[in-house]
Amino acid sequence: MPLGASRFGLLGGVADLGKLELIETKTPSGVSFVDFTSIDESTYNVHFMTVNNYQHTDTSSGFAGIRFFESGVLETASVYQIAYQRGDSNAAFGEVKATANPQLLQFRNFGGADSNHSGNGYSYFYNLGDSSKYSFQTVHSSYLDNSSNSEFIFGSGVLPQASTVDGIRVFAGAGNLSATISLYGIAES
């Protein structure tokens, strides 16, 4: 077979690079957090998480945060570093950044008196199982409330500690959350 054919994966047994492989889907309803504790961190260097139809019960601080488990221990200290851009339907734009934050973000504050918020978003996670590297997140998410107000964020965060991350917690900043959350590994990444 010509060398070029092997580059396009036409040889039998060639890995399907970049393929999403579902690790787990959870559908929490009315809980303050959900944990992914079997993330196959020794198999995948890159993980991908989708959060669909995120809703919360608190009307003053409805953000969703992410924390990592390091060798089974949840990291709750203000050690995460974050940098995100945000914008909303009221033409307000800005940045959210911190070098000593207690979590990474998936959604920013919803706020307001409207309790019918719904958000969707995704995150990529890098190096979770590599104890010699920092663990990184990139995120893009948006939400819409029933008053047609919307907001988006995109950016990244890091746990600047060389450690083995073997779990991920998604939690409500206040109140309880409901969502469909899926975690994938990216093959051969």
CSV table of C-alpha atoms in Angstrom, one decimal:
chain,number,residue,atom,x,y,z
A,1,MET,CA,0.0,0.0,0.0
A,2,PRO,CA,1.4,3.5,-0.8
A,3,LEU,CA,2.7,5.5,2.1
A,4,GLY,CA,0.1,8.2,1.5
A,5,ALA,CA,-2.7,5.7,2.1
A,6,SER,CA,-1.3,4.9,5.6
A,7,ARG,CA,-1.4,8.6,6.5
A,8,PHE,CA,-5.2,8.6,5.8
A,9,GLY,CA,-5.8,5.6,8.1
A,10,LEU,CA,-6.4,3.2,5.2
A,11,LEU,CA,-4.3,0.5,6.8
A,12,GLY,CA,-6.1,-2.0,9.1
A,13,GLY,CA,-5.6,-1.6,12.8
A,14,VAL,CA,-4.7,2.1,12.7
A,15,ALA,CA,-5.9,4.1,15.7
A,16,ASP,CA,-8.8,6.4,15.1
A,17,LEU,CA,-7.1,9.6,16.4
A,18,GLY,CA,-9.3,12.2,17.8
A,19,LYS,CA,-12.3,10.0,18.3
A,20,LEU,CA,-14.6,10.9,21.2
A,21,GLU,CA,-15.1,7.9,23.5
A,22,LEU,CA,-17.9,8.3,26.1
A,23,ILE,CA,-16.7,7.7,29.6
A,24,GLU,CA,-19.9,8.6,31.5
A,25,THR,CA,-23.1,10.6,31.3
A,26,LYS,CA,-24.9,11.9,34.4
A,27,THR,CA,-28.2,13.6,34.7
A,28,PRO,CA,-28.2,15.3,38.2
A,29,SER,CA,-31.5,16.9,39.3
A,30,GLY,CA,-31.8,19.2,42.3
A,31,VAL,CA,-28.4,18.5,43.8
A,32,SER,CA,-25.6,20.8,44.8
A,33,PHE,CA,-22.8,18.9,42.9
A,34,VAL,CA,-22.1,15.9,40.7
A,35,ASP,CA,-18.8,14.0,40.7
A,36,PHE,CA,-17.0,12.1,37.9
A,37,THR,CA,-14.6,9.8,39.8
A,38,SER,CA,-13.8,7.3,37.1
A,39,ILE,CA,-12.3,9.5,34.3
A,40,ASP,CA,-9.8,7.0,32.8
A,41,GLU,CA,-7.0,9.6,33.4
A,42,SER,CA,-4.3,7.0,32.6
A,43,THR,CA,-5.9,6.4,29.2
A,44,TYR,CA,-6.7,9.9,27.9
A,45,ASN,CA,-4.5,13.0,27.9
A,46,VAL,CA,-7.4,15.1,26.7
A,47,HIS,CA,-11.0,15.0,28.1
A,48,PHE,CA,-14.1,16.7,26.8
A,49,MET,CA,-17.1,17.6,28.9
A,50,THR,CA,-20.5,18.8,27.6
A,51,VAL,CA,-23.1,20.4,29.9
A,52,ASN,CA,-26.6,20.6,28.4
A,53,ASN,CA,-29.7,22.3,29.8
A,54,TYR,CA,-27.9,23.5,33.0
A,55,GLN,CA,-30.4,25.0,35.4
A,56,HIS,CA,-30.2,26.1,39.0
A,57,THR,CA,-32.5,27.0,41.9
A,58,ASP,CA,-30.7,30.1,43.2
A,59,THR,CA,-31.6,33.4,41.7
A,60,SER,CA,-28.6,35.5,43.0
A,61,SER,CA,-25.5,33.5,42.2
A,62,GLY,CA,-26.2,30.7,39.7
A,63,PHE,CA,-22.7,30.0,38.4
A,64,ALA,CA,-21.4,26.5,37.9
A,65,GLY,CA,-17.9,25.7,39.0
A,66,ILE,CA,-15.5,22.9,38.4
A,67,ARG,CA,-13.0,21.4,40.9
A,68,PHE,CA,-10.5,18.6,40.5
A,69,PHE,CA,-9.8,15.6,42.6
A,70,GLU,CA,-6.1,15.0,43.1
A,71,SER,CA,-5.4,11.4,43.9
A,72,GLY,CA,-8.9,11.1,45.3
A,73,VAL,CA,-8.8,14.3,47.4
A,74,LEU,CA,-11.0,17.3,46.2
A,75,GLU,CA,-9.0,20.5,45.8
A,76,THR,CA,-11.1,23.2,47.3
A,77,ALA,CA,-8.4,25.8,48.2
A,78,SER,CA,-8.0,29.0,46.2
A,79,VAL,CA,-5.2,27.7,44.0
A,80,TYR,CA,-6.9,27.7,40.6
A,81,GLN,CA,-6.0,30.4,38.1
A,82,ILE,CA,-8.6,31.6,35.6
A,83,ALA,CA,-9.0,34.0,32.7
A,84,TYR,CA,-12.3,34.3,30.8
A,85,GLN,CA,-13.9,36.8,28.5
A,86,ARG,CA,-17.6,37.4,28.9
A,87,GLY,CA,-20.4,39.2,27.1
A,88,ASP,CA,-24.1,39.6,27.4
A,89,SER,CA,-27.2,40.7,25.4
A,90,ASN,CA,-27.1,44.1,27.2
A,91,ALA,CA,-23.8,44.9,25.4
A,92,ALA,CA,-21.7,44.5,28.5
A,93,PHE,CA,-18.4,42.9,27.9
A,94,GLY,CA,-15.4,42.2,30.1
A,95,GLU,CA,-13.1,39.7,31.7
A,96,VAL,CA,-13.0,37.5,34.7
A,97,LYS,CA,-9.6,36.7,36.0
A,98,ALA,CA,-8.0,35.6,39.2
A,99,THR,CA,-4.7,34.0,40.3
A,100,ALA,CA,-6.1,32.5,43.5
A,101,ASN,CA,-9.6,31.2,42.8
A,102,PRO,CA,-11.4,28.4,44.6
A,103,GLN,CA,-12.7,26.8,41.3
A,104,LEU,CA,-12.6,26.8,37.5
A,105,LEU,CA,-15.8,28.1,35.8
A,106,GLN,CA,-18.3,26.4,33.5
A,107,PHE,CA,-20.9,29.1,33.7
A,108,ARG,CA,-20.7,32.6,35.1
A,109,ASN,CA,-23.2,34.2,37.5
A,110,PHE,CA,-26.7,34.2,36.2
A,111,GLY,CA,-28.0,36.6,38.8
A,112,GLY,CA,-31.3,38.4,38.7
A,113,ALA,CA,-34.8,37.4,39.9
A,114,ASP,CA,-35.4,35.0,37.1
A,115,SER,CA,-35.2,31.4,38.1
A,116,ASN,CA,-35.7,29.9,34.7
A,117,HIS,CA,-32.2,30.0,33.4
A,118,SER,CA,-30.8,27.4,31.0
A,119,GLY,CA,-27.2,27.0,29.9
A,120,ASN,CA,-25.2,24.9,27.6
A,121,GLY,CA,-21.4,24.6,27.3
A,122,TYR,CA,-18.3,22.5,26.9
A,123,SER,CA,-14.9,22.2,28.4
A,124,TYR,CA,-11.7,20.5,27.3
A,125,PHE,CA,-9.3,19.3,30.0
A,126,TYR,CA,-5.6,18.6,29.4
A,127,ASN,CA,-3.0,16.5,31.3
A,128,LEU,CA,-5.3,15.3,34.1
A,129,GLY,CA,-3.5,12.0,34.6
A,130,ASP,CA,0.0,13.3,34.1
A,131,SER,CA,1.6,13.8,37.6
A,132,SER,CA,4.5,15.8,36.1
A,133,LYS,CA,2.3,18.5,34.4
A,134,TYR,CA,-0.3,21.1,35.4
A,135,SER,CA,-3.9,20.4,34.6
A,136,PHE,CA,-5.7,22.8,32.2
A,137,GLN,CA,-9.2,23.7,31.2
A,138,THR,CA,-10.6,25.6,28.2
A,139,VAL,CA,-14.3,26.5,28.3
A,140,HIS,CA,-17.1,28.0,26.1
A,141,SER,CA,-20.6,28.3,27.5
A,142,SER,CA,-23.7,30.4,27.2
A,143,TYR,CA,-27.1,30.8,28.9
A,144,LEU,CA,-30.5,32.3,28.2
A,145,ASP,CA,-33.2,33.2,30.7
A,146,ASN,CA,-36.9,33.5,30.1
A,147,SER,CA,-36.6,37.3,29.7
A,148,SER,CA,-34.4,36.8,26.6
A,149,ASN,CA,-31.2,37.9,28.5
A,150,SER,CA,-28.2,35.9,27.5
A,151,GLU,CA,-24.5,35.7,28.3
A,152,PHE,CA,-21.5,33.8,27.1
A,153,ILE,CA,-18.0,33.1,28.5
A,154,PHE,CA,-14.9,31.6,26.9
A,155,GLY,CA,-11.5,31.2,28.3
A,156,SER,CA,-9.3,28.9,30.3
A,157,GLY,CA,-8.1,27.9,33.7
A,158,VAL,CA,-5.3,25.9,35.3
A,159,LEU,CA,-4.6,24.0,38.5
A,160,PRO,CA,-0.9,25.1,38.8
A,161,GLN,CA,0.2,22.0,40.7
A,162,ALA,CA,1.9,19.0,39.1
A,163,SER,CA,-0.4,16.2,40.3
A,164,THR,CA,-2.6,13.3,39.1
A,165,VAL,CA,-6.1,14.5,38.7
A,166,ASP,CA,-8.4,11.5,38.9
A,167,GLY,CA,-11.8,13.1,39.2
A,168,ILE,CA,-13.9,16.2,38.3
A,169,ARG,CA,-16.7,17.9,40.3
A,170,VAL,CA,-19.3,20.2,38.7
A,171,PHE,CA,-21.1,22.2,41.4
A,172,ALA,CA,-23.7,24.9,41.8
A,173,GLY,CA,-22.3,28.2,43.2
A,174,ALA,CA,-25.5,28.4,45.3
A,175,GLY,CA,-28.7,26.4,45.4
A,176,ASN,CA,-29.0,23.2,43.4
A,177,LEU,CA,-28.4,22.3,39.8
A,178,SER,CA,-30.0,20.1,37.1
A,179,ALA,CA,-28.3,19.2,33.8
A,180,THR,CA,-27.1,16.5,31.5
A,181,ILE,CA,-23.4,16.2,31.7
A,182,SER,CA,-21.2,13.9,29.6
A,183,LEU,CA,-17.5,13.2,29.9
A,184,TYR,CA,-15.5,11.9,27.0
A,185,GLY,CA,-11.9,10.9,26.4
A,186,ILE,CA,-10.2,11.8,23.2
A,187,ALA,CA,-8.6,8.7,21.7
A,188,GLU,CA,-4.8,8.7,21.3
A,189,SER,CA,-4.6,12.3,22.5
